Amino acid sequence: DRAHVSRGAVFAPVLGVIVTDGDSDRDVLRGGEAAARVALTAAADGLGIVEFDVDDDDRPRLRELLAVAGTPQIVLGFGHPLQRG
């Protein structure tokens, strides 16, 4: 499974994308660091986050859809954790 879910199941109506200048190992690391900071901020605000890695084959299409010059690394979904029970 390509998705990583933190804080349990999340209803994620808002999406964000981490975009870097390129696709070097350093860019990938910086994208991961940025995603971690965003996840900590979301958790502090009581939000859950769903993280989807962007496959190499999907990057050109996602770049086109977003109309960005950089390299999409990670798609993040934000929302309130679903209550279980």
mmCIF file of N, CA and C in Angstrom, residues 2 36 47 66 68 71 77:
data_model
loop_
_atom_site.group_PDB
_atom_site.id
_atom_site.type_symbol
_atom_site.label_atom_id
_atom_site.label_comp_id
_atom_site.label_asym_id
_atom_site.label_seq_id
_atom_site.Cartn_x
_atom_site.Cartn_y
_atom_site.Cartn_z
ATOM 1 N N ARG A 2 0.579 2.193 -0.870
ATOM 2 C CA ARG A 2 1.394 3.396 -1.007
ATOM 3 C C ARG A 2 1.017 4.483 -0.023
ATOM 4 N N ALA A 36 6.942 15.822 7.259
ATOM 5 C CA ALA A 36 6.956 15.565 8.705
ATOM 6 C C ALA A 36 6.589 16.812 9.492
ATOM 7 N N LEU A 47 -5.772 17.699 13.726
ATOM 8 C CA LEU A 47 -6.103 17.124 12.422
ATOM 9 C C LEU A 47 -5.341 15.826 12.201
ATOM 10 N N LEU A 66 -1.154 20.522 -11.616
ATOM 11 C CA LEU A 66 -0.926 21.581 -10.635
ATOM 12 C C LEU A 66 -0.349 22.851 -11.253
ATOM 13 N N VAL A 68 2.829 23.479 -11.931
ATOM 14 C CA VAL A 68 4.019 23.868 -11.183
ATOM 15 C C VAL A 68 5.260 23.447 -11.963
ATOM 16 N N THR A 71 9.001 19.375 -8.822
ATOM 17 C CA THR A 71 8.727 17.940 -8.839
ATOM 18 C C THR A 71 7.825 17.573 -7.670
ATOM 19 N N GLY A 77 -3.339 14.459 2.580
ATOM 20 C CA GLY A 77 -4.755 14.708 2.821
ATOM 21 C C GLY A 77 -4.937 15.091 4.272
#
